[in-house]
mmCIF file of C-alpha atoms and ligand atoms in Angstrom:
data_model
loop_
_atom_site.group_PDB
_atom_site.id
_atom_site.type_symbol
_atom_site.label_atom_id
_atom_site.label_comp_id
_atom_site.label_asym_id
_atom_site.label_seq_id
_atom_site.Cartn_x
_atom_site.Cartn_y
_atom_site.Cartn_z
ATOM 1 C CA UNK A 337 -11.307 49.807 -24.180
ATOM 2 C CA UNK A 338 -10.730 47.895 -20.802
ATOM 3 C CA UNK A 339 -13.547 44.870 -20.719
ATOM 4 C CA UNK A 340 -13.990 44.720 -17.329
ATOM 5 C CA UNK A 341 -15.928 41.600 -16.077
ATOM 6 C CA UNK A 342 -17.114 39.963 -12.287
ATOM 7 C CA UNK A 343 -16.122 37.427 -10.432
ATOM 8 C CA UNK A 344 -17.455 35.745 -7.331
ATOM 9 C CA UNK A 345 -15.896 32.557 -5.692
ATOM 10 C CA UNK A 346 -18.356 30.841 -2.643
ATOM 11 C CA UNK A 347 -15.808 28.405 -0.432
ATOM 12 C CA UNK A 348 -16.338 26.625 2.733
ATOM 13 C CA UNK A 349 -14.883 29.415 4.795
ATOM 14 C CA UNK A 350 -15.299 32.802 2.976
ATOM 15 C CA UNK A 351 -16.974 34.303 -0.248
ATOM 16 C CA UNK A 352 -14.976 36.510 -2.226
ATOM 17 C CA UNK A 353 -15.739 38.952 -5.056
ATOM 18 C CA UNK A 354 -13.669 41.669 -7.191
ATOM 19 C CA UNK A 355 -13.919 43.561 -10.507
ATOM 20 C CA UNK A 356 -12.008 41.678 -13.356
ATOM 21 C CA UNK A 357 -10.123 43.498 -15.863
ATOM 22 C CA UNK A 358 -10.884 40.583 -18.985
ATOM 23 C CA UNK A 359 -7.974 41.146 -21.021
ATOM 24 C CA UNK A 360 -5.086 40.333 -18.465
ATOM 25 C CA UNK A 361 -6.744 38.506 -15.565
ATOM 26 C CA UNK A 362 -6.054 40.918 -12.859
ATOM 27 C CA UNK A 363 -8.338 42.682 -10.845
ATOM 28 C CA UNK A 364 -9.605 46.225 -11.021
ATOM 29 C CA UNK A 365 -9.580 47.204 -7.135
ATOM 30 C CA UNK A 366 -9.858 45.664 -4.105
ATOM 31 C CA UNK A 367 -11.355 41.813 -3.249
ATOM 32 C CA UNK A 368 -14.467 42.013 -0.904
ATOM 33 C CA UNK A 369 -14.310 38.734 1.204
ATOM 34 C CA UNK A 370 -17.347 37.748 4.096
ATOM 35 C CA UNK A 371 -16.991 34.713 6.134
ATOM 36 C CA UNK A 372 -19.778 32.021 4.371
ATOM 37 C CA UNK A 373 -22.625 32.316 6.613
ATOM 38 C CA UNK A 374 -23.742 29.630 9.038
ATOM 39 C CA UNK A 375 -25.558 27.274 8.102
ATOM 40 C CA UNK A 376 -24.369 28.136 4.472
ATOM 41 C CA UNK A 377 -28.177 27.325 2.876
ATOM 42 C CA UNK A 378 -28.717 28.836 -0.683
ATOM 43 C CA UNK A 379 -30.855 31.729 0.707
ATOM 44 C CA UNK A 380 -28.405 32.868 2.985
ATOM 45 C CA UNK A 381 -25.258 32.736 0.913
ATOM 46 C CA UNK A 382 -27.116 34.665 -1.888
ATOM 47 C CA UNK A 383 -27.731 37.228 0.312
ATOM 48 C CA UNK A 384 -24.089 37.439 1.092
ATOM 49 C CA UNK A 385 -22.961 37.390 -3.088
ATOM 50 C CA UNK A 386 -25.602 40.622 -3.058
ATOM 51 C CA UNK A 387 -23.581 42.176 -0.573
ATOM 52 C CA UNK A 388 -20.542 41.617 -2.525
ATOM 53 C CA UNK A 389 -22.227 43.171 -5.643
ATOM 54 C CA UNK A 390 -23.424 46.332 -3.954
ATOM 55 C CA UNK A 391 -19.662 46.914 -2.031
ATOM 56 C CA UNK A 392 -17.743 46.562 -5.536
ATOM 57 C CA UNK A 393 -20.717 48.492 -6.970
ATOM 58 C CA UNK A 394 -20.832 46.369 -9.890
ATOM 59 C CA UNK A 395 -22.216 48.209 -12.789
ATOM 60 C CA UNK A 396 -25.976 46.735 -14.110
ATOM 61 C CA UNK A 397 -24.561 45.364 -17.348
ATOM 62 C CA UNK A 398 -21.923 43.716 -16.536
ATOM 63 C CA UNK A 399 -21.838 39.815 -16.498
ATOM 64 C CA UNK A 400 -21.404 37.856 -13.244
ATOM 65 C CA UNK A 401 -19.582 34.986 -12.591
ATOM 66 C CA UNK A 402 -20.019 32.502 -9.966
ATOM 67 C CA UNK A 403 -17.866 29.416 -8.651
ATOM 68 C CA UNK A 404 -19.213 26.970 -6.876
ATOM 69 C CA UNK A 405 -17.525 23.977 -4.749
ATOM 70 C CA UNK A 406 -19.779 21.464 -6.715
ATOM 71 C CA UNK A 407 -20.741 20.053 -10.045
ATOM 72 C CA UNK A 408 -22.947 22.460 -11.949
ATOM 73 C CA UNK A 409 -25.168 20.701 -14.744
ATOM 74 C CA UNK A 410 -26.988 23.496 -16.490
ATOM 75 C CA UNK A 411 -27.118 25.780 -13.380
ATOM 76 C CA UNK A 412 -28.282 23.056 -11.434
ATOM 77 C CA UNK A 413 -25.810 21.152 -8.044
ATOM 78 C CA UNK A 414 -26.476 17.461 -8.477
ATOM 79 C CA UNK A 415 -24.440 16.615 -4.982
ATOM 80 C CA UNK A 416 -23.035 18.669 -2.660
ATOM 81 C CA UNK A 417 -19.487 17.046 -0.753
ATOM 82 C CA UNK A 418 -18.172 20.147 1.359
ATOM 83 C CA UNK A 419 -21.037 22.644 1.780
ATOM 84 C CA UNK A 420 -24.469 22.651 2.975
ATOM 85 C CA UNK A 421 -26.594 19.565 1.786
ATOM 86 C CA UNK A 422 -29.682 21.806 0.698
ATOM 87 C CA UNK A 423 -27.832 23.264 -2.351
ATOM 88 C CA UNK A 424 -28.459 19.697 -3.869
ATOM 89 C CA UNK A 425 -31.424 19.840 -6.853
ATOM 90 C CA UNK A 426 -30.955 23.984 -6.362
ATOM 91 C CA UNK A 427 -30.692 25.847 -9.769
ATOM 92 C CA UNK A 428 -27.944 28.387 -9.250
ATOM 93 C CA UNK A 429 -28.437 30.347 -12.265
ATOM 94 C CA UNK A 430 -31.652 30.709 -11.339
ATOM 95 C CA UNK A 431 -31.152 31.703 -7.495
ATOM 96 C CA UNK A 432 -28.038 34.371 -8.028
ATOM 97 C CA UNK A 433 -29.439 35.932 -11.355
ATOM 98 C CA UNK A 434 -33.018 36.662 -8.640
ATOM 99 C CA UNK A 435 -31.304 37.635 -6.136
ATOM 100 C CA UNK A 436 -28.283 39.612 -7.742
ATOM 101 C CA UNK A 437 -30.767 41.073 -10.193
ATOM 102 C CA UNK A 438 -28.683 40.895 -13.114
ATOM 103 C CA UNK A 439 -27.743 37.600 -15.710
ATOM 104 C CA UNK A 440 -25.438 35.153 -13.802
ATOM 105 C CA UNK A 441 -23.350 32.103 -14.628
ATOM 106 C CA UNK A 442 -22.342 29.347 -12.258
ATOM 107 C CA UNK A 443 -19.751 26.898 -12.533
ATOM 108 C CA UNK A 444 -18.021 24.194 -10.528
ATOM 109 C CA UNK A 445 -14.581 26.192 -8.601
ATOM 110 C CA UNK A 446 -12.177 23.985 -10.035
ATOM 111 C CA UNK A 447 -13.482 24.410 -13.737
ATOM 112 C CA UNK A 448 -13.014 27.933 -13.286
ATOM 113 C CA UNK A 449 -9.832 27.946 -12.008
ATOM 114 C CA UNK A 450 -8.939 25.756 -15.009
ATOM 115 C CA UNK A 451 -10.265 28.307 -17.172
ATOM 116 C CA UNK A 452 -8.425 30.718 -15.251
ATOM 117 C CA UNK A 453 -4.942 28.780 -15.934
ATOM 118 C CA UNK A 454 -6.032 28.294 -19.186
ATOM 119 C CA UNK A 455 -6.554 31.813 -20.084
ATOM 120 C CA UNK A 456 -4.480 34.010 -18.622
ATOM 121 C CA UNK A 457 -1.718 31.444 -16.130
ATOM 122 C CA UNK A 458 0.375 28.035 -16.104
ATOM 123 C CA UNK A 459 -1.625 26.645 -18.739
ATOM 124 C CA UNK A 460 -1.599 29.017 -21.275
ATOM 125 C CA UNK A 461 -1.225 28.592 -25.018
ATOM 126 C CA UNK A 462 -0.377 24.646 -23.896
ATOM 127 C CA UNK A 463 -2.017 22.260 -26.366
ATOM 128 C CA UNK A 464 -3.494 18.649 -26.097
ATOM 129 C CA UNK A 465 -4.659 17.814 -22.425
ATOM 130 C CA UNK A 466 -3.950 19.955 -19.600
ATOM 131 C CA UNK A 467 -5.499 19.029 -15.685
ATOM 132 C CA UNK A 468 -5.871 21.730 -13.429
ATOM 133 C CA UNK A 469 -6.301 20.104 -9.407
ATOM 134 C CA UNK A 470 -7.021 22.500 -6.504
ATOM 135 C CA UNK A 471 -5.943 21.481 -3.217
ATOM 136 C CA UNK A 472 -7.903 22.653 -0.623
ATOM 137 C CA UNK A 473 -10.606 21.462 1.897
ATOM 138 C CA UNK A 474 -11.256 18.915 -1.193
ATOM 139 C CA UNK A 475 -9.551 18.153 -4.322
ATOM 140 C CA UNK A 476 -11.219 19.905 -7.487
ATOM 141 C CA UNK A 477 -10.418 19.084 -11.196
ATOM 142 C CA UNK A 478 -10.778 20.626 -14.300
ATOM 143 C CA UNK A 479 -10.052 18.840 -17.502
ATOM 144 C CA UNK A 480 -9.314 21.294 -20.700
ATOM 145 C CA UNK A 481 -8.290 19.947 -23.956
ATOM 146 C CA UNK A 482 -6.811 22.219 -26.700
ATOM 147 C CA UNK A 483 -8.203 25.572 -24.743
ATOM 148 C CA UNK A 484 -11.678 23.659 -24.372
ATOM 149 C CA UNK A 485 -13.261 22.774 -20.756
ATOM 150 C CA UNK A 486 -14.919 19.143 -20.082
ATOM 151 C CA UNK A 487 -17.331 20.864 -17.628
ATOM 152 C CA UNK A 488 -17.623 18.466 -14.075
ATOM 153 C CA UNK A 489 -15.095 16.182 -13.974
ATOM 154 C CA UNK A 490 -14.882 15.012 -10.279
ATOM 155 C CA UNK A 491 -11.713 13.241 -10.129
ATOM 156 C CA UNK A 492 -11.595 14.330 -6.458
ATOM 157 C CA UNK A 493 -13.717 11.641 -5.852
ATOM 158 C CA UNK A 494 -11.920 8.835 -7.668
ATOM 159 C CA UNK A 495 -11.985 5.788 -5.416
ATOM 160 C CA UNK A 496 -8.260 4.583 -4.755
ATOM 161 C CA UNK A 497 -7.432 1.989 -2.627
ATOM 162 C CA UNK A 498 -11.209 2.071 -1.097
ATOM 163 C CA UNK A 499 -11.223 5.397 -0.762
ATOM 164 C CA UNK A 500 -12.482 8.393 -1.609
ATOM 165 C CA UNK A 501 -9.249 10.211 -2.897
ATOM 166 C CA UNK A 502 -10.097 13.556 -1.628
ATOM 167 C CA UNK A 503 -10.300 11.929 2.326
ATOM 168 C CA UNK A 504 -6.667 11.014 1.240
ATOM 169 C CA UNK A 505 -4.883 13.363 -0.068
ATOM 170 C CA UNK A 506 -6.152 16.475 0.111
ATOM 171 C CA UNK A 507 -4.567 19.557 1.827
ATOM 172 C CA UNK A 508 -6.991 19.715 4.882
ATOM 173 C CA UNK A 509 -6.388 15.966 5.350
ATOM 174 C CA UNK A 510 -2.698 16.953 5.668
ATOM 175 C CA UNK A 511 -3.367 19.194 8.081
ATOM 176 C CA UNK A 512 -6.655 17.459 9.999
ATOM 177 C CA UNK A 513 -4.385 14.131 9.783
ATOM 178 C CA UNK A 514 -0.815 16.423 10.599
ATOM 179 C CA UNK A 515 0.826 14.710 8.030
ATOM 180 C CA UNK A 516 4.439 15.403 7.238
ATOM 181 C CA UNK A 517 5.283 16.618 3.122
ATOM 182 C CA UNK A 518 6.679 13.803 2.804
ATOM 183 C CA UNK A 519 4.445 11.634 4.421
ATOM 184 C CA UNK A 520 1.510 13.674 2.049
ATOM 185 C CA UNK A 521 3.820 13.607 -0.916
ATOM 186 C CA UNK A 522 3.353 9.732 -1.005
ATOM 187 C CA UNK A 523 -0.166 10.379 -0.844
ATOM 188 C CA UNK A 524 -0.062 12.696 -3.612
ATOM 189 C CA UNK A 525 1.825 10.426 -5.597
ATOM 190 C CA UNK A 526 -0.534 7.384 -5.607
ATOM 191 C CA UNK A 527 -3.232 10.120 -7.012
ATOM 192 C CA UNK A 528 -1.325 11.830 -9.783
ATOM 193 C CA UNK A 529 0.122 8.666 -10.689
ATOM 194 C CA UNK A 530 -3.771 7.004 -11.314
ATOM 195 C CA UNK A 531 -5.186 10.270 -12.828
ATOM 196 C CA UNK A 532 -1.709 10.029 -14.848
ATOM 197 C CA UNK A 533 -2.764 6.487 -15.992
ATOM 198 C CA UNK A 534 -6.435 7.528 -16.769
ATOM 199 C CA UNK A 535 -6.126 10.753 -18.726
ATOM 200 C CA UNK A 536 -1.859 10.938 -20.030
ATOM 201 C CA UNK A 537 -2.318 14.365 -19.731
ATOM 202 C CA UNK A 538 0.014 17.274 -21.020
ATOM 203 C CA UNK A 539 0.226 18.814 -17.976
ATOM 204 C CA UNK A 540 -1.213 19.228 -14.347
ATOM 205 C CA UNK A 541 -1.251 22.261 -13.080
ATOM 206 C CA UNK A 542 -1.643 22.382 -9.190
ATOM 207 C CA UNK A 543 -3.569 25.302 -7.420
ATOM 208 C CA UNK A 544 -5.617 26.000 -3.845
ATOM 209 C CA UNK A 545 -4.000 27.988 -0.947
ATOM 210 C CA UNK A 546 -1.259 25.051 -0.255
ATOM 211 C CA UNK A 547 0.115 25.731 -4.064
ATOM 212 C CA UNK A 548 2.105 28.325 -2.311
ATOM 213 C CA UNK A 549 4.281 25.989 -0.754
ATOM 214 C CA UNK A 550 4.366 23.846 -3.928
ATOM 215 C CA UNK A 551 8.234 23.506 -3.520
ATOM 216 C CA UNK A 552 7.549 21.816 -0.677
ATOM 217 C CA UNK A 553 5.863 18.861 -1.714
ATOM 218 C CA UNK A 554 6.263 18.987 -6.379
ATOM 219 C CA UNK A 555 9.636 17.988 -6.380
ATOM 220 C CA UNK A 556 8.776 14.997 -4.144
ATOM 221 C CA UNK A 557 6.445 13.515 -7.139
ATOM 222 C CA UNK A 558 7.756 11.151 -9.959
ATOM 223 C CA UNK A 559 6.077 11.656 -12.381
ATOM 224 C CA UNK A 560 5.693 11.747 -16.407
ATOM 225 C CA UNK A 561 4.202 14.151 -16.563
ATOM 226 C CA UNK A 562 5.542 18.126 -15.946
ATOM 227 C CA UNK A 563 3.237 18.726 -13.006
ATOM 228 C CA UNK A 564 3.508 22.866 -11.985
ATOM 229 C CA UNK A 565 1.982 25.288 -9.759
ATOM 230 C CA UNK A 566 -0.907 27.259 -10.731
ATOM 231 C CA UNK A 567 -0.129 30.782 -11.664
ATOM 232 C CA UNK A 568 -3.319 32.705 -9.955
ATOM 233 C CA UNK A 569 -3.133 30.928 -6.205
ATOM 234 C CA UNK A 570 -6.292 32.636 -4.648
ATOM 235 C CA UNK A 571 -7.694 34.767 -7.457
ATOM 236 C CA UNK A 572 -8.040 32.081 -9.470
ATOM 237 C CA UNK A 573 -11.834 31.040 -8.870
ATOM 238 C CA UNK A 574 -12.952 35.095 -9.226
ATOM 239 C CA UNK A 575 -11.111 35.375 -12.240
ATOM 240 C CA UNK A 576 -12.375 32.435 -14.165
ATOM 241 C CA UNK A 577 -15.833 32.375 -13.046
ATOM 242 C CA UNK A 578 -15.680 36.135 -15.080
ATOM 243 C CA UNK A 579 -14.430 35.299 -17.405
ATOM 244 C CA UNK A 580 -16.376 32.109 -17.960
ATOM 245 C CA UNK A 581 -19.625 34.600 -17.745
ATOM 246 C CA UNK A 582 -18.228 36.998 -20.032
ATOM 247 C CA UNK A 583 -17.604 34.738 -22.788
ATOM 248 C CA UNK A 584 -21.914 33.781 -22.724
ATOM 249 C CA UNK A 585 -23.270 37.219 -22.334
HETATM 250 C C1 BGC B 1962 -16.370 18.782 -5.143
HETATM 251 C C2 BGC B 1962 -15.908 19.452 -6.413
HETATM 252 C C3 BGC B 1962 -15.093 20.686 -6.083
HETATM 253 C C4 BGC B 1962 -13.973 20.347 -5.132
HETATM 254 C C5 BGC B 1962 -13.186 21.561 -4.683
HETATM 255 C C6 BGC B 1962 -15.160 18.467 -4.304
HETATM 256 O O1 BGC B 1962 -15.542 17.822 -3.125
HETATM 257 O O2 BGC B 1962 -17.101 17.599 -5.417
HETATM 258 O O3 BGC B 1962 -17.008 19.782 -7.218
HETATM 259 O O4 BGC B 1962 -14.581 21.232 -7.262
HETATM 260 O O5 BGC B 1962 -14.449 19.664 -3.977
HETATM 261 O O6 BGC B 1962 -14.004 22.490 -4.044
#
């Protein structure tokens, strides 16, 4: 029988929800999407993932997923980079499984893209250490070795050079700063190349919206390392955040 799980990815610009079919990573139906609400507080954007619930008319029982653009320690967002400042001490678990009336599980975006890759995309059945990066407003990381997640690992915010990396190189600076590929490429390189000489990863897998274009700006990188594109693009967050829930309930 089809397991069919939920997924539900908050972003700066638009939160997104669809029914998950568990065993291939595809989803059952369409993808709800509403704009995040302004100011994006807690309360508000709650109120928009119980929206999403009641349009997909998710069934009681099944498990809900949630990705988050932050670090999630035990439900709770330690700092918040890209979205409101009064998520920060606020126990997500806690908040969605009130207001969605049903269990939910929270985890950082890029984790559960990981998982995503992991499971059912770029990254699947590869052993030893395999980083996942989504580009997007900022740079997102997820570190899996042999099939298991190290939950949190914010190498978005390396420092490199005096900066923070995701100011640098991340696809929103390329388009806030209107850099050229190749111009971005360089910028790219000086990242993978120091998260390359931290980790000597397996593999990097590359995702967020501008992973469409990858051939664009991959085959600009040197590299060690095999460095592809992600294999979900956008579904990725929805998909692993339900599956991530599906393997706790
Ligand atoms: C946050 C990460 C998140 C990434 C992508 C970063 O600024 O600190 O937790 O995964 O942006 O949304």
């Amino acid at each position: 029988m089809r397991q069919v799980g939920c997924g539900i990815d908050i972003g700066g610009s638009g939160v997104k929800g669809a029914l998950v079919d568990l065993g291939t990573g595809e989803f059952i139906g369409e993808r709800v999407r509403i704009p995040t609400p302004m100011p994006a507080t807690p309360e508000a954007v709650a109120g928009v993932c119980r929206e999403i619930i009641d349009a997909l008319e998710v069934e009681p029982g099944t498990p809900v997923g949630v990705s988050f653009p932050a670090p999630i320690i035990h439900g709770t967002v330690p700092f918040m980079a890209n979205l409101d400042q009064s998520w920060v001490g606020v126990n997500v678990d806690v908040l969605m499984t009130k207001t969605l009336d049903r269990p939910c599980h929270t985890l950082n975006d890029a984790d559960a893209a990981g998982l995503a890759e992991v499971a059912f995309g770029a990254a699947k059945g590869v052993s030893g250490t395999v980083i996942v990066t989504t580009l997007g407003t900022g740079i997102g990381s997820a570190v899996i070795v042999d099939g298991t997640l190290v939950p949190n690992v914010e190498l978005g915010h390396l420092e490199i050079d005096g900066h923070d990396a995701e100011k640098r190189a991340s696809s929103a600076q390329k388009e806030l700063q209107d850099l050229s590929w190749k111009k971005w490429a360089k910028r790219l390189q000086r990242y993978y190349s120091h998260v390359e000489m931290l980790f000597s990863p397996d593999l990097f897998v590359v995702g967020g919206g501008i992973s469409k274009k990858h051939e664009k700006f991959l085959p600009l990188l040197d590299l060690r390392t095999p460095i592809v594109p992600a294999a979900l693009l956008n579904t990725a967050g929805i998909v692993g955040a339900a599956y991530a829930a599906s393997r706790l309930s």
